[in-house]
Amino acid sequence: SGKTGTSQDNRDAWFVGFSDRYTVAVWFGYVQDARPMVDILDVAQVTGGGFPASVFARVMEALHGTLTVDGEGPVAGPTDRE
């Protein structure tokens, strides 16, 4: 589950979400200069549902991919079981 956010004039964009094990927040913006995020990597306007949501999904997939079935630790690697 998660929530997107985009500030006025696209100066900040974020996605905050959680699972049963992790909470992750992703923020995009300019730290020193509050300027709109436009025309970045061929994207007209950066919004919370764009880059931040995509990064969130990749982080959560990586985090959950390291858990065992019981959720207790890292998976050793792929097995040959069918």
CSV table of C-alpha atoms in Angstrom, one decimal:
chain,number,residue,atom,x,y,z
A,1,SER,CA,0.0,0.0,0.0
A,2,GLY,CA,1.2,3.5,-0.6
A,3,LYS,CA,0.4,7.1,-1.2
A,4,THR,CA,1.8,9.5,-3.9
A,5,GLY,CA,2.4,13.2,-3.4
A,6,THR,CA,3.4,16.1,-5.7
A,7,SER,CA,3.9,19.6,-4.4
A,8,GLN,CA,2.7,22.8,-6.2
A,9,ASP,CA,4.5,23.4,-9.5
A,10,ASN,CA,6.1,19.9,-9.3
A,11,ARG,CA,8.9,21.1,-7.0
A,12,ASP,CA,8.8,17.9,-5.0
A,13,ALA,CA,7.4,14.4,-5.7
A,14,TRP,CA,7.2,11.4,-3.3
A,15,PHE,CA,5.9,8.0,-2.7
A,16,VAL,CA,5.5,6.5,0.8
A,17,GLY,CA,4.4,2.9,1.2
A,18,PHE,CA,4.6,-0.1,3.4
A,19,SER,CA,4.3,-3.9,3.6
A,20,ASP,CA,4.0,-6.2,6.6
A,21,ARG,CA,7.8,-5.9,7.1
A,22,TYR,CA,9.0,-2.6,5.7
A,23,THR,CA,8.1,1.1,5.4
A,24,VAL,CA,9.8,3.0,2.6
A,25,ALA,CA,9.7,6.7,1.5
A,26,VAL,CA,11.1,7.9,-1.8
A,27,TRP,CA,11.5,11.7,-2.4
A,28,PHE,CA,12.6,13.5,-5.5
A,29,GLY,CA,13.4,17.2,-5.5
A,30,TYR,CA,16.1,19.8,-5.4
A,31,VAL,CA,17.6,20.3,-2.0
A,32,GLN,CA,19.2,23.7,-2.5
A,33,ASP,CA,16.9,25.2,-5.1
A,34,ALA,CA,13.1,24.8,-5.1
A,35,ARG,CA,12.5,24.6,-8.8
A,36,PRO,CA,10.0,22.6,-10.8
A,37,MET,CA,11.1,19.2,-12.0
A,38,VAL,CA,10.1,19.3,-15.6
A,39,ASP,CA,11.6,17.8,-18.8
A,40,ILE,CA,13.7,15.2,-16.9
A,41,LEU,CA,14.5,12.1,-18.9
A,42,ASP,CA,11.8,13.0,-21.4
A,43,VAL,CA,9.1,13.3,-18.7
A,44,ALA,CA,7.2,16.5,-18.9
A,45,GLN,CA,6.5,16.8,-15.2
A,46,VAL,CA,7.8,14.5,-12.4
A,47,THR,CA,5.0,13.4,-10.1
A,48,GLY,CA,4.8,11.0,-7.1
A,49,GLY,CA,3.2,8.3,-9.3
A,50,GLY,CA,6.1,8.4,-11.7
A,51,PHE,CA,9.8,8.1,-10.7
A,52,PRO,CA,9.2,7.9,-6.9
A,53,ALA,CA,6.6,5.1,-7.3
A,54,SER,CA,8.9,3.2,-9.7
A,55,VAL,CA,11.9,3.4,-7.3
A,56,PHE,CA,9.6,2.4,-4.4
A,57,ALA,CA,8.5,-0.7,-6.3
A,58,ARG,CA,12.1,-1.7,-7.1
A,59,VAL,CA,13.2,-1.3,-3.5
A,60,MET,CA,10.4,-3.3,-2.1
A,61,GLU,CA,10.9,-6.1,-4.6
A,62,ALA,CA,14.6,-6.2,-3.7
A,63,LEU,CA,13.8,-6.2,0.1
A,64,HIS,CA,11.2,-8.9,-0.1
A,65,GLY,CA,13.2,-11.0,-2.5
A,66,THR,CA,15.8,-11.6,0.2
A,67,LEU,CA,13.4,-13.1,2.7
A,68,THR,CA,12.7,-16.8,3.2
A,69,VAL,CA,9.2,-18.2,3.1
A,70,ASP,CA,8.9,-17.8,6.8
A,71,GLY,CA,10.3,-14.2,6.5
A,72,GLU,CA,13.2,-14.8,8.8
A,73,GLY,CA,16.3,-14.2,6.8
A,74,PRO,CA,18.0,-14.1,3.4
A,75,VAL,CA,17.3,-16.7,0.8
A,76,ALA,CA,20.5,-18.6,0.0
A,77,GLY,CA,19.8,-18.5,-3.7
A,78,PRO,CA,17.8,-20.4,-6.4
A,79,THR,CA,17.3,-24.1,-6.0
A,80,ASP,CA,17.1,-26.9,-8.6
A,81,ARG,CA,13.8,-28.2,-7.2
A,82,GLU,CA,10.9,-28.4,-9.6
